mmCIF file of C-alpha atoms in Angstrom:
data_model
loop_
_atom_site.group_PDB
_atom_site.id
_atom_site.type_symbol
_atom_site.label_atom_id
_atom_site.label_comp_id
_atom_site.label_asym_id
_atom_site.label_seq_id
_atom_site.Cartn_x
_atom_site.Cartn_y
_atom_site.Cartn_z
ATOM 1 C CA UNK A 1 95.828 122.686 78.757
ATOM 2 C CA UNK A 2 96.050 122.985 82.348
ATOM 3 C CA UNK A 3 97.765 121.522 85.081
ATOM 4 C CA UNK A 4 96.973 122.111 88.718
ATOM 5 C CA UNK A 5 98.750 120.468 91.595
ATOM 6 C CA UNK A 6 99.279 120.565 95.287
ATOM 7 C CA UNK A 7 100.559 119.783 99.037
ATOM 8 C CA UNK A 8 103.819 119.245 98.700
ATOM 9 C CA UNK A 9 105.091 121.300 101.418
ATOM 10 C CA UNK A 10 108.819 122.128 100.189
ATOM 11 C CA UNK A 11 110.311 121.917 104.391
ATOM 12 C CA UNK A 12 108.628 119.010 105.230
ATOM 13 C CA UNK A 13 110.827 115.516 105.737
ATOM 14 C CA UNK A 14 108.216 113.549 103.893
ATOM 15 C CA UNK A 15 108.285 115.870 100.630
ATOM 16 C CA UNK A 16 108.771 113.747 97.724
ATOM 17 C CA UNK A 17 110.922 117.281 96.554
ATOM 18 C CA UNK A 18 113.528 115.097 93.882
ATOM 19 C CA UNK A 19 110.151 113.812 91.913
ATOM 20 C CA UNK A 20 108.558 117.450 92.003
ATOM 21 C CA UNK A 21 111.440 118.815 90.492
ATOM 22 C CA UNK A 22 111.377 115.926 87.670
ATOM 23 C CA UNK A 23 107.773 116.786 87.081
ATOM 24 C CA UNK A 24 108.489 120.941 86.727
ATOM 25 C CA UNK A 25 111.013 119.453 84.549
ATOM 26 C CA UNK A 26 108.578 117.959 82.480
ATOM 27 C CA UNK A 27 106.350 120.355 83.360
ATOM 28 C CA UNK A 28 108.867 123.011 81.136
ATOM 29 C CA UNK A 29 108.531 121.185 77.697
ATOM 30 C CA UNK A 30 104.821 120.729 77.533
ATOM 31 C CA UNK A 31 102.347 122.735 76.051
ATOM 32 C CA UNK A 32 100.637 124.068 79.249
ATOM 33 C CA UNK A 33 98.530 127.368 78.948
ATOM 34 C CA UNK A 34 97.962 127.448 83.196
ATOM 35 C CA UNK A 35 99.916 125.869 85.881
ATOM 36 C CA UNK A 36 97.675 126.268 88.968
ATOM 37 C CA UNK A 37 100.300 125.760 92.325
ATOM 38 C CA UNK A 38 97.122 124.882 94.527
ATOM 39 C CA UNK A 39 98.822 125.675 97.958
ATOM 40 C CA UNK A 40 101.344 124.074 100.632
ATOM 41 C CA UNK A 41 103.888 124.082 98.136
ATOM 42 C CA UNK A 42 105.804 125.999 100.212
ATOM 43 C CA UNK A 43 105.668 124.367 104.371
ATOM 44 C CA UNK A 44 106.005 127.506 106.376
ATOM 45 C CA UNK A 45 104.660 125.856 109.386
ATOM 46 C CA UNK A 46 107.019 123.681 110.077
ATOM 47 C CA UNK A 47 110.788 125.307 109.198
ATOM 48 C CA UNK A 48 111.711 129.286 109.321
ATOM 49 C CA UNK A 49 110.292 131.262 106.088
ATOM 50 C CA UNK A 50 113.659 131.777 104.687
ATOM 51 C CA UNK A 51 114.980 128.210 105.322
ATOM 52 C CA UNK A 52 112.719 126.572 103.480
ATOM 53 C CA UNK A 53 113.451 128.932 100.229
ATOM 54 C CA UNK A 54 117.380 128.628 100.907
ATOM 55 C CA UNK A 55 117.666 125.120 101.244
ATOM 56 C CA UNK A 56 119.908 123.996 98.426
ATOM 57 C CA UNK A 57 116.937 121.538 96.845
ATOM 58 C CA UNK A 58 114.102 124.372 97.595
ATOM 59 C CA UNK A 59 116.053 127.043 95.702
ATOM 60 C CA UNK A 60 116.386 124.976 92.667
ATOM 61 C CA UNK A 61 112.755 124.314 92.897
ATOM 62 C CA UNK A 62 111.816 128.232 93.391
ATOM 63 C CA UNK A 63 114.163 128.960 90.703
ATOM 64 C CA UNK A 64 112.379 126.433 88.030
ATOM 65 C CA UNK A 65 109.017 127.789 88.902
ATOM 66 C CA UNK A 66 110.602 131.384 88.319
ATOM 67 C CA UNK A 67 111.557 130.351 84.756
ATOM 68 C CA UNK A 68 109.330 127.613 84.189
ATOM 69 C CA UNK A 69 108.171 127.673 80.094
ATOM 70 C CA UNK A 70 104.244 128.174 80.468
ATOM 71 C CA UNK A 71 101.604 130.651 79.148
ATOM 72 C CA UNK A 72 100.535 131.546 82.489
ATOM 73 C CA UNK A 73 101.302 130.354 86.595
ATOM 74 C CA UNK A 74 98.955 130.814 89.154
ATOM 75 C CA UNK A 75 99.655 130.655 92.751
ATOM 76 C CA UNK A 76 96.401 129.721 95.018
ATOM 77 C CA UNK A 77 97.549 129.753 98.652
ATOM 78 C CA UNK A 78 97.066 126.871 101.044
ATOM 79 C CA UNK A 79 96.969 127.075 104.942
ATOM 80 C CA UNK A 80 100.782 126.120 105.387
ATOM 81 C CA UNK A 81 102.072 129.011 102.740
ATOM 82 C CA UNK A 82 99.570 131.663 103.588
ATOM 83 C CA UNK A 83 101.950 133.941 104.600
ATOM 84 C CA UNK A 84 102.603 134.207 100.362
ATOM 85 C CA UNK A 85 99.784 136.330 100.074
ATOM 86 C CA UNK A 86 100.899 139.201 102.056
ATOM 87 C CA UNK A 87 104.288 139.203 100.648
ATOM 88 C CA UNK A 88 102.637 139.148 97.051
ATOM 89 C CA UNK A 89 100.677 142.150 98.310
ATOM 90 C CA UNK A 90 104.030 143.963 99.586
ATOM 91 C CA UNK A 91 105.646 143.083 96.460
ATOM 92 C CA UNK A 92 103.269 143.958 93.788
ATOM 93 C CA UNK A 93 104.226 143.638 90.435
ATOM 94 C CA UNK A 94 107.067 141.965 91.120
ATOM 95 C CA UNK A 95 106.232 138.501 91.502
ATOM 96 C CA UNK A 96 106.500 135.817 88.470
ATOM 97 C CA UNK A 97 103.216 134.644 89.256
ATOM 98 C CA UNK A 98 99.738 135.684 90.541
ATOM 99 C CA UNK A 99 98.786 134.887 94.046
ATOM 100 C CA UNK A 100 95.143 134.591 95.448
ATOM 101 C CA UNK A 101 92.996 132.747 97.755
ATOM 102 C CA UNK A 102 90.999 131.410 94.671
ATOM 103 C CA UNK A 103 90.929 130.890 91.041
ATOM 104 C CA UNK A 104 88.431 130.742 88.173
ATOM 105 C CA UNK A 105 89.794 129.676 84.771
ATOM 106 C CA UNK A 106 87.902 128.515 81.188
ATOM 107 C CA UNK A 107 88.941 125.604 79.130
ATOM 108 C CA UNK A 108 86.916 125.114 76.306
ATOM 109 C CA UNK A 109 83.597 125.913 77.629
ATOM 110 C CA UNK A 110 83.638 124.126 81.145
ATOM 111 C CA UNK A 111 84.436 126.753 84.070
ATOM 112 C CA UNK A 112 86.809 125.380 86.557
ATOM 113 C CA UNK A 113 87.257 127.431 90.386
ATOM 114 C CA UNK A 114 89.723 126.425 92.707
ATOM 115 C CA UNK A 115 91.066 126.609 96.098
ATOM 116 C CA UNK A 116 93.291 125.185 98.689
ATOM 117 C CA UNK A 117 90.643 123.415 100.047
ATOM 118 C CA UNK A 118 91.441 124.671 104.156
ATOM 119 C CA UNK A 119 87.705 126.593 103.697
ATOM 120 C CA UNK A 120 86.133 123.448 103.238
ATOM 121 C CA UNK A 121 87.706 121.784 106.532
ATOM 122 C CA UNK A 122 86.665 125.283 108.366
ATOM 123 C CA UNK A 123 82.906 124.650 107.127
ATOM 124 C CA UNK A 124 82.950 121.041 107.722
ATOM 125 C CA UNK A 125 84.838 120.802 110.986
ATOM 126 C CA UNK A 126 85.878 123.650 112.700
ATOM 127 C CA UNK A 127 82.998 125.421 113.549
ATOM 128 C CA UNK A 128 82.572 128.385 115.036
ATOM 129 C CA UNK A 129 85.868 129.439 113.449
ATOM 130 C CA UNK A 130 84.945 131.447 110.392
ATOM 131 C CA UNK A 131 86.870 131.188 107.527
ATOM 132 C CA UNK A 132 88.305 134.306 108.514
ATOM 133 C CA UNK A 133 89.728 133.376 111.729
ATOM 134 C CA UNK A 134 91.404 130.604 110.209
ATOM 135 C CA UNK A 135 93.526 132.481 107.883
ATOM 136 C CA UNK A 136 94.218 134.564 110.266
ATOM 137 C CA UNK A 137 95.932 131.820 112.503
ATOM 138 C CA UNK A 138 97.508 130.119 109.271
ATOM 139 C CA UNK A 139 99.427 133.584 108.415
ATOM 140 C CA UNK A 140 100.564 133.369 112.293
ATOM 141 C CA UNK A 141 101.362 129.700 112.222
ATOM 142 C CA UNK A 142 104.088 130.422 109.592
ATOM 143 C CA UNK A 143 105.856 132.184 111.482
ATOM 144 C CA UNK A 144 105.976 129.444 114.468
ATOM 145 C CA UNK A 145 110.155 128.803 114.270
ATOM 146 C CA UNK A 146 110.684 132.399 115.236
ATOM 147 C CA UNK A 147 110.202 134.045 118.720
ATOM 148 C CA UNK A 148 107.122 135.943 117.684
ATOM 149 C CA UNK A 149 105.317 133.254 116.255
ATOM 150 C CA UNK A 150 106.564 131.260 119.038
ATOM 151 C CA UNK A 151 104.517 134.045 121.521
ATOM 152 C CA UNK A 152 101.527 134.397 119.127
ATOM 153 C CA UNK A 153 101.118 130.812 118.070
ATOM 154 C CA UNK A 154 100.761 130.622 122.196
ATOM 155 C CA UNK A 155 98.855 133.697 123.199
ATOM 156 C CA UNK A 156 96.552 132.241 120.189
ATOM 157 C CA UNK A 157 96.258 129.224 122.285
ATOM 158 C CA UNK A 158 95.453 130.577 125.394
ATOM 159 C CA UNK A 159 92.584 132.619 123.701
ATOM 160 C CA UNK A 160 91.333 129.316 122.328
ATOM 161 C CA UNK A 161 91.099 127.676 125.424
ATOM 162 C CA UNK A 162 89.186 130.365 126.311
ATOM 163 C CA UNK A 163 87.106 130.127 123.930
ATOM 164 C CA UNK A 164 86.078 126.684 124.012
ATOM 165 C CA UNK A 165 87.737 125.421 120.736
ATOM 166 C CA UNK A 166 91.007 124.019 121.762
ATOM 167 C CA UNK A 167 89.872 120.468 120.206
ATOM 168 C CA UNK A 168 89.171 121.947 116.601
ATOM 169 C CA UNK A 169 92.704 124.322 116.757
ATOM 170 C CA UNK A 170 94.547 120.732 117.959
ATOM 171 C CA UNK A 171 93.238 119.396 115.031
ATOM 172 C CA UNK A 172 93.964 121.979 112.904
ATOM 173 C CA UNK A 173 97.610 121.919 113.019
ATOM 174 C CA UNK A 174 98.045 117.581 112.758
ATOM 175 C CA UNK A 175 98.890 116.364 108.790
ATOM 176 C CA UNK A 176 95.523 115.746 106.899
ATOM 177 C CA UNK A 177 95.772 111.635 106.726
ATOM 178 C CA UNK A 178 95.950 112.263 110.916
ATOM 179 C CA UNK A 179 92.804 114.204 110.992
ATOM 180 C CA UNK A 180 89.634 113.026 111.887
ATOM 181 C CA UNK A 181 86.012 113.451 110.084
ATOM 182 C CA UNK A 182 88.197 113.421 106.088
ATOM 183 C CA UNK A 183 84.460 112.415 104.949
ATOM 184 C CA UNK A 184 82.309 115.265 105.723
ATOM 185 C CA UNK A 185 84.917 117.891 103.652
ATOM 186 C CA UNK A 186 84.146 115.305 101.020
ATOM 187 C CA UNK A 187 80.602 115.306 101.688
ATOM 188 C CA UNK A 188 80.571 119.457 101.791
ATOM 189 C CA UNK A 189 83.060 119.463 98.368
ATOM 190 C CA UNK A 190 80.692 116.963 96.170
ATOM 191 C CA UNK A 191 77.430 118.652 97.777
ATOM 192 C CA UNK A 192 75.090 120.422 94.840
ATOM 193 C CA UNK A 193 74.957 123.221 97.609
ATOM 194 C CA UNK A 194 78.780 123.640 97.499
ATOM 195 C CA UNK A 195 78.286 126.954 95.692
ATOM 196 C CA UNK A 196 76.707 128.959 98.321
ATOM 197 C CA UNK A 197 79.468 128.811 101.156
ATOM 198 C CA UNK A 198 82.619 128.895 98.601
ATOM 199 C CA UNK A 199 81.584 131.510 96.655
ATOM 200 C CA UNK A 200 81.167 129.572 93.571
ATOM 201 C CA UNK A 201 78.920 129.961 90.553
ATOM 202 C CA UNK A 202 76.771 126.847 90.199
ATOM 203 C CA UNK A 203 77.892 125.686 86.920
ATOM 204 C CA UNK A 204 81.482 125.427 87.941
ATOM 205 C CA UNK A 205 83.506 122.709 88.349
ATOM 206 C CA UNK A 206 85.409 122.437 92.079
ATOM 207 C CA UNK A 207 89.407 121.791 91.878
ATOM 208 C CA UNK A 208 90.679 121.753 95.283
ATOM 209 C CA UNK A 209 93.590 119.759 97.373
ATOM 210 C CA UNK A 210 94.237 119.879 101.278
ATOM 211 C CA UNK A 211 93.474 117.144 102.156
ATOM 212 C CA UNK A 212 96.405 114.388 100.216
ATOM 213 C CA UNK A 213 93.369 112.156 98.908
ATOM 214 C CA UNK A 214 93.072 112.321 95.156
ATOM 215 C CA UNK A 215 89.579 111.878 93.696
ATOM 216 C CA UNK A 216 87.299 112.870 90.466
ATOM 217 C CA UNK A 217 84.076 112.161 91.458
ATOM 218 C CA UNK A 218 81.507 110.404 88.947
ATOM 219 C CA UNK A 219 79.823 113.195 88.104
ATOM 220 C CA UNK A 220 83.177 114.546 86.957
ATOM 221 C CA UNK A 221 82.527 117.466 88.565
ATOM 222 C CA UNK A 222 84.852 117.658 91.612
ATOM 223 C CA UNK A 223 88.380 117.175 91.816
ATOM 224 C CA UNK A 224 90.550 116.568 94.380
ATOM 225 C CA UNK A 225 94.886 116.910 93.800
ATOM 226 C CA UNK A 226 95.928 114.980 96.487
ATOM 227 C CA UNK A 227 99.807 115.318 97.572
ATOM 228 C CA UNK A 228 103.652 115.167 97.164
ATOM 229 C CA UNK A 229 104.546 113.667 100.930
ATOM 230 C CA UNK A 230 105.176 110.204 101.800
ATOM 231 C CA UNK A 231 102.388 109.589 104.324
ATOM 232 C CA UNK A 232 99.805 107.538 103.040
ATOM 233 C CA UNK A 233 100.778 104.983 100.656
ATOM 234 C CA UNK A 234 102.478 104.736 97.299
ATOM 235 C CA UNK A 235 99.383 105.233 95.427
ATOM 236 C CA UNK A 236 98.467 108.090 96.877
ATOM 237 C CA UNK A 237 101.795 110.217 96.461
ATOM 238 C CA UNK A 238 102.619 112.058 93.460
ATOM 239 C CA UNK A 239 99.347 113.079 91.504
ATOM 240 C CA UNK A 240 98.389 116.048 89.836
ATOM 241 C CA UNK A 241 94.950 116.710 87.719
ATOM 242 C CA UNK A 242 95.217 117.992 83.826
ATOM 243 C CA UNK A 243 92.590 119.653 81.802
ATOM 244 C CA UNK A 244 92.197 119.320 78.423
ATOM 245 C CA UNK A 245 89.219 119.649 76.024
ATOM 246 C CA UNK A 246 87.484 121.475 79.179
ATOM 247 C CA UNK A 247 87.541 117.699 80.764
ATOM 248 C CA UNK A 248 89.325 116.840 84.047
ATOM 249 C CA UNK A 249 91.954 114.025 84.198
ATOM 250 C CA UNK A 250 93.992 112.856 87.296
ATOM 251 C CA UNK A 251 96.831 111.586 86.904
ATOM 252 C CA UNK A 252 99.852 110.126 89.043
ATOM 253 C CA UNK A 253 103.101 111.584 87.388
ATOM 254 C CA UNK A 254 105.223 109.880 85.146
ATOM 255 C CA UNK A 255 107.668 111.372 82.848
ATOM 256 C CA UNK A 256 107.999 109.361 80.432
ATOM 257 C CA UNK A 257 103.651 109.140 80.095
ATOM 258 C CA UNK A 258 103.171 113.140 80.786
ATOM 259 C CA UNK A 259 101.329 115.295 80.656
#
């Protein structure tokens, strides 16, 4: 079985953090082969780096996932915890889990890739950043509550401006229910021509989050694991997707009903 889920950005005031530690709770006594943490776990954007893993909650959440009882946990990195990626990379070997930009896992036949989901905005919305250019100002973003990233997040700006893409960057950096034009990185996601810009094989199956709306789409072939915030409405908080029998399943979490 596998369980992926995502956005719950851990230094955020809307993080629903008391029911994500219930579900990695619940999360410890299942049988789970992968746990896929699909990025923004961790909000580095909006608190200091090392605030957000010292807060007394955040710790205990860290901690779990350090210890949690599952086969295997995968780390995919989102735009607001970017900065994980390098520190994985400085730390080699000495990490509990893998960390990577993407993720291709088998269950039973069906072939599932995943990714944050902040590549599909880029394509959709934000052009003529390139994908690459984005990451690059995510790693800098997360390090906005310090004076570096305070002069870098800026000097970034000013070469924006220059650039002519001030209006994408503005939007880059407001929550996803905020943002405008949601639909087309749903259009790109579901597209049959996904595959080409992602990187994808054409027989897999897309997992992604980013952008807090939870979907499965007919063809139960796309997947979206919406959030853990309290910004759209009840319904919308608290999901997660499992995979079982190489068939996708999302479901909002409840402890007594999981997995």
């Amino acid at each position: 079985m596998i369980i992926a889920v995502s956005d719950v950005h851990l230094g955020y005031e809307k993080s629903n953090r008391e029911d994500f530690i219930r579900f990695l709770d619940t999360c410890n006594s299942a049988d789970i082969h992968d746990l896929v943490l699909l990025g923004d776990i961790l909000d580095f954007w909006r608190r200091n780096n090392a605030k957000v893993v010292t807060d007394e909650i955040h710790a205990e959440i860290v901690d779990k996932l350090g210890n949690l009882d599952v086969k295997h946990i995968h780390y995919v990195v989102g735009n607001h915890d970017y900065y994980l990626l390098r520190l994985s990379d400085r730390y080699e070997g000495n990490y509990p889990f893998t960390v990577s930009k993407f993720l291709r896992l088998e269950d039973r036949g069906s072939k599932f890739y995943f990714i944050h989901g902040y590549e599909l905005e880029v394509l959709a919305n934000l052009e003529p950043l390139s994908i690459e250019t984005y990451e690059h100002f995510s790693e800098k973003m997360c390090f906005t509550k310090d004076v570096l990233g305070w002069f870098l997040s800026h000097l970034w700006e000013l070469l924006e401006r220059r650039g002519g893409i001030w209006r994408q960057t503005s939007m880059m950096k407001k929550p996803p229910h905020e943002r405008t034009d949601i639909d087309k990185i749903y259009n790109l996601a579901i597209s049959k021509g996904r595959y080409l810009l992602l990187g994808m094989k054409p027989n897999e199956k897309l997992v992604y989050g980013h952008t807090h709306r939870p979907f499965i789409n007919k063809e139960r072939t796309v997947a979206n694991t919406g959030s853990w915030v309290a910004e759209l409405s009840k319904k919308s908080q608290n999901w997660y997707l499992m995979i079982a029998d190489g068939q996708m399943e999302l479901k909002a979490f409840d402890e007594k009903a999981f997995p």
